[in-house]
PDB file of C-alpha atoms in Angstrom:
ATOM      1  CA  MET A  32      76.151 -48.798 -30.877  1.00 75.00           C
ATOM      2  CA  LEU A  33      79.024 -48.823 -28.396  1.00 76.00           C
ATOM      3  CA  GLU A  34      79.750 -52.418 -29.298  1.00 82.00           C
ATOM      4  CA  ARG A  35      79.988 -51.448 -32.967  1.00 82.00           C
ATOM      5  CA  LYS A  36      82.396 -48.603 -32.097  1.00 81.00           C
ATOM      6  CA  ARG A  37      84.505 -50.977 -30.010  1.00 79.00           C
ATOM      7  CA  GLU A  38      84.681 -53.386 -32.919  1.00 84.00           C
ATOM      8  CA  GLU A  39      85.718 -50.556 -35.237  1.00 84.00           C
ATOM      9  CA  MET A  40      88.380 -49.450 -32.755  1.00 82.00           C
ATOM     10  CA  GLU A  41      89.665 -53.019 -32.496  1.00 83.00           C
ATOM     11  CA  ARG A  42      89.856 -53.359 -36.288  1.00 82.00           C
ATOM     12  CA  SER A  43      91.585 -49.991 -36.485  1.00 82.00           C
ATOM     13  CA  ARG A  44      94.150 -51.082 -33.883  1.00 81.00           C
ATOM     14  CA  GLU A  45      94.806 -54.278 -35.818  1.00 81.00           C
ATOM     15  CA  GLU A  46      95.298 -52.264 -39.006  1.00 80.00           C
ATOM     16  CA  GLU A  47      97.641 -49.921 -37.154  1.00 77.00           C
ATOM     17  CA  GLU A  48      99.658 -52.865 -35.864  1.00 76.00           C
ATOM     18  CA  VAL A  49      99.977 -54.244 -39.387  1.00 73.00           C
ATOM     19  CA  ALA A  50     101.028 -50.808 -40.634  1.00 70.00           C
ATOM     20  CA  PHE A  51     103.526 -50.514 -37.791  1.00 68.00           C
ATOM     21  CA  ARG A  52     105.035 -53.927 -38.505  1.00 68.00           C
ATOM     22  CA  SER A  53     105.385 -53.104 -42.173  1.00 65.00           C
ATOM     23  CA  SER A  54     106.574 -49.556 -41.448  1.00 59.00           C
ATOM     24  CA  LYS A  55     110.188 -50.429 -42.115  1.00 54.00           C
ATOM     25  CA  LYS A  56     109.275 -50.973 -45.751  1.00 52.00           C
ATOM     26  CA  THR A  57     106.710 -48.189 -45.916  1.00 48.00           C
ATOM     27  CA  PHE A  58     108.681 -45.392 -44.238  1.00 48.00           C
ATOM     28  CA  ARG A  59     112.254 -46.168 -45.279  1.00 49.00           C
ATOM     29  CA  LEU A  60     113.942 -43.204 -46.845  1.00 49.00           C
ATOM     30  CA  PRO A  61     115.979 -44.176 -49.887  1.00 51.00           C
ATOM     31  CA  GLY A  62     119.719 -43.693 -49.802  1.00 52.00           C
ATOM     32  CA  LYS A  63     119.932 -43.403 -46.039  1.00 51.00           C
ATOM     33  CA  GLU A  64     121.519 -45.960 -43.803  1.00 52.00           C
ATOM     34  CA  GLY A  65     119.701 -46.574 -40.505  1.00 51.00           C
ATOM     35  CA  GLY A  66     118.653 -42.991 -39.712  1.00 52.00           C
ATOM     36  CA  GLY A  67     115.957 -42.776 -42.394  1.00 56.00           C
ATOM     37  CA  GLU A  68     114.280 -45.875 -41.083  1.00 61.00           C
ATOM     38  CA  GLU A  69     114.029 -44.414 -37.577  1.00 67.00           C
ATOM     39  CA  ARG A  70     112.546 -41.150 -38.805  1.00 75.00           C
ATOM     40  CA  GLY A  71     110.039 -43.088 -40.884  1.00 78.00           C
ATOM     41  CA  LEU A  72     109.049 -45.134 -37.858  1.00 83.00           C
ATOM     42  CA  GLU A  73     108.690 -41.994 -35.770  1.00 85.00           C
ATOM     43  CA  ARG A  74     106.436 -40.388 -38.385  1.00 87.00           C
ATOM     44  CA  GLY A  75     104.387 -43.589 -38.639  1.00 86.00           C
ATOM     45  CA  ILE A  76     104.032 -43.811 -34.870  1.00 89.00           C
ATOM     46  CA  LYS A  77     103.107 -40.132 -34.657  1.00 89.00           C
ATOM     47  CA  ARG A  78     100.464 -40.508 -37.401  1.00 91.00           C
ATOM     48  CA  LEU A  79      98.989 -43.604 -35.762  1.00 92.00           C
ATOM     49  CA  THR A  80      98.976 -41.924 -32.350  1.00 94.00           C
ATOM     50  CA  GLU A  81      97.196 -38.862 -33.742  1.00 94.00           C
ATOM     51  CA  GLU A  82      94.676 -41.043 -35.533  1.00 93.00           C
ATOM     52  CA  PHE A  83      94.074 -43.066 -32.377  1.00 94.00           C
ATOM     53  CA  SER A  84      93.661 -39.889 -30.295  1.00 93.00           C
ATOM     54  CA  ARG A  85      91.194 -38.446 -32.805  1.00 95.00           C
ATOM     55  CA  LYS A  86      89.142 -41.640 -32.766  1.00 95.00           C
ATOM     56  CA  MET A  87      89.192 -41.734 -28.970  1.00 96.00           C
ATOM     57  CA  GLU A  88      87.870 -38.149 -28.868  1.00 96.00           C
ATOM     58  CA  GLU A  89      85.078 -39.119 -31.278  1.00 95.00           C
ATOM     59  CA  VAL A  90      84.142 -42.074 -29.082  1.00 96.00           C
ATOM     60  CA  LYS A  91      84.246 -39.876 -25.955  1.00 96.00           C
ATOM     61  CA  GLU A  92      81.884 -37.385 -27.572  1.00 96.00           C
ATOM     62  CA  GLU A  93      79.522 -40.147 -28.656  1.00 96.00           C
ATOM     63  CA  VAL A  94      79.512 -41.614 -25.147  1.00 97.00           C
ATOM     64  CA  LYS A  95      78.801 -38.170 -23.662  1.00 96.00           C
ATOM     65  CA  GLU A  96      75.931 -37.678 -26.099  1.00 97.00           C
ATOM     66  CA  GLN A  97      74.493 -41.110 -25.327  1.00 97.00           C
ATOM     67  CA  GLY A  98      74.790 -40.402 -21.604  1.00 96.00           C
ATOM     68  CA  ARG A  99      72.938 -37.115 -22.043  1.00 97.00           C
ATOM     69  CA  LYS A 100      70.183 -38.815 -24.042  1.00 97.00           C
ATOM     70  CA  LEU A 101      69.875 -41.582 -21.453  1.00 97.00           C
ATOM     71  CA  ARG A 102      69.619 -39.026 -18.636  1.00 97.00           C
ATOM     72  CA  GLU A 103      66.885 -37.197 -20.564  1.00 97.00           C
ATOM     73  CA  GLU A 104      65.004 -40.455 -21.121  1.00 97.00           C
ATOM     74  CA  LEU A 105      65.355 -41.293 -17.438  1.00 98.00           C
ATOM     75  CA  GLU A 106      63.912 -37.920 -16.438  1.00 98.00           C
ATOM     76  CA  GLU A 107      61.008 -38.405 -18.852  1.00 97.00           C
ATOM     77  CA  MET A 108      60.352 -41.861 -17.401  1.00 98.00           C
ATOM     78  CA  LYS A 109      60.419 -40.422 -13.889  1.00 97.00           C
ATOM     79  CA  GLU A 110      57.830 -37.826 -14.879  1.00 97.00           C
ATOM     80  CA  VAL A 111      55.638 -40.486 -16.479  1.00 97.00           C
ATOM     81  CA  LEU A 112      55.879 -42.621 -13.347  1.00 98.00           C
ATOM     82  CA  LYS A 113      55.012 -39.657 -11.126  1.00 97.00           C
ATOM     83  CA  GLU A 114      51.953 -38.937 -13.238  1.00 97.00           C
ATOM     84  CA  GLN A 115      50.929 -42.608 -13.234  1.00 98.00           C
ATOM     85  CA  ARG A 116      51.333 -42.760  -9.458  1.00 97.00           C
ATOM     86  CA  ARG A 117      49.190 -39.635  -9.059  1.00 97.00           C
ATOM     87  CA  LEU A 118      46.477 -41.161 -11.251  1.00 97.00           C
ATOM     88  CA  TRP A 119      46.571 -44.400  -9.262  1.00 98.00           C
ATOM     89  CA  LYS A 120      46.260 -42.480  -6.000  1.00 97.00           C
ATOM     90  CA  GLU A 121      43.249 -40.610  -7.377  1.00 98.00           C
ATOM     91  CA  GLU A 122      41.682 -43.894  -8.512  1.00 97.00           C
ATOM     92  CA  ILE A 123      42.328 -45.510  -5.114  1.00 98.00           C
ATOM     93  CA  GLU A 124      40.794 -42.518  -3.319  1.00 98.00           C
ATOM     94  CA  LYS A 125      37.763 -42.677  -5.603  1.00 97.00           C
ATOM     95  CA  ILE A 126      37.313 -46.393  -4.807  1.00 98.00           C
ATOM     96  CA  ARG A 127      37.675 -45.676  -1.080  1.00 97.00           C
ATOM     97  CA  MET A 128      35.018 -42.982  -1.243  1.00 98.00           C
ATOM     98  CA  GLU A 129      32.652 -45.297  -3.118  1.00 97.00           C
ATOM     99  CA  PHE A 130      33.305 -48.007  -0.546  1.00 98.00           C
ATOM    100  CA  ARG A 131      32.620 -45.605   2.343  1.00 97.00           C
ATOM    101  CA  GLU A 132      29.417 -44.416   0.706  1.00 97.00           C
ATOM    102  CA  GLU A 133      28.304 -48.006   0.175  1.00 97.00           C
ATOM    103  CA  MET A 134      29.119 -48.882   3.792  1.00 98.00           C
ATOM    104  CA  GLU A 135      27.208 -45.827   5.055  1.00 98.00           C
ATOM    105  CA  LYS A 136      24.273 -46.775   2.860  1.00 97.00           C
ATOM    106  CA  ARG A 137      24.257 -50.320   4.227  1.00 97.00           C
ATOM    107  CA  LYS A 138      24.605 -49.044   7.777  1.00 97.00           C
ATOM    108  CA  LYS A 139      21.607 -46.782   7.241  1.00 97.00           C
ATOM    109  CA  GLU A 140      19.631 -49.653   5.728  1.00 97.00           C
ATOM    110  CA  ARG A 141      20.452 -51.866   8.733  1.00 97.00           C
ATOM    111  CA  GLU A 142      19.462 -49.065  11.062  1.00 97.00           C
ATOM    112  CA  ASP A 143      16.166 -48.604   9.199  1.00 97.00           C
ATOM    113  CA  ILE A 144      15.510 -52.341   9.337  1.00 97.00           C
ATOM    114  CA  ARG A 145      16.277 -52.366  13.071  1.00 97.00           C
ATOM    115  CA  LYS A 146      13.865 -49.486  13.639  1.00 96.00           C
ATOM    116  CA  ASP A 147      11.203 -51.250  11.579  1.00 96.00           C
ATOM    117  CA  ILE A 148      11.690 -54.401  13.660  1.00 97.00           C
ATOM    118  CA  GLU A 149      11.375 -52.396  16.879  1.00 96.00           C
ATOM    119  CA  LYS A 150       8.173 -50.785  15.603  1.00 95.00           C
ATOM    120  CA  MET A 151       6.788 -54.170  14.680  1.00 95.00           C
ATOM    121  CA  GLU A 152       7.692 -55.572  18.091  1.00 95.00           C
ATOM    122  CA  ARG A 153       5.956 -52.664  19.826  1.00 94.00           C
ATOM    123  CA  ARG A 154       2.940 -53.110  17.629  1.00 93.00           C
ATOM    124  CA  ILE A 155       2.866 -56.805  18.405  1.00 94.00           C
ATOM    125  CA  GLU A 156       3.110 -55.962  22.111  1.00 92.00           C
ATOM    126  CA  ARG A 157       0.204 -53.531  21.847  1.00 90.00           C
ATOM    127  CA  LEU A 158      -1.873 -56.007  19.956  1.00 89.00           C
ATOM    128  CA  ARG A 159      -1.275 -58.642  22.621  1.00 87.00           C
ATOM    129  CA  LYS A 160      -2.626 -56.327  25.282  1.00 76.00           C
TER     130      LYS A 160
END
């Protein structure tokens, strides 16, 4: 969008230059020697300057608006990322808890197996006697 505006501004400047170069013909006041031409040039320059200033103000406003929209989009993206990060943290914590539970379960199973082995060894010892 900015590129298109720049191209329009460039075309407008080129048109203004052409108008300026041909201003002697365009703005010459009939029946006047020298002075009419200068006044015509001044009016042409003034008109082109006003036009250029108006277009620059339009571009400034568009740039401000685009900047505002981009800042809003950035804030929305930040919020989305914060939410996504929170969800990931919750998911990670859930996985950690499941892992801990599984490790505790295995530890208990190993402990039960160890106790069973000890019981069997004692039984074997009693049977040997």
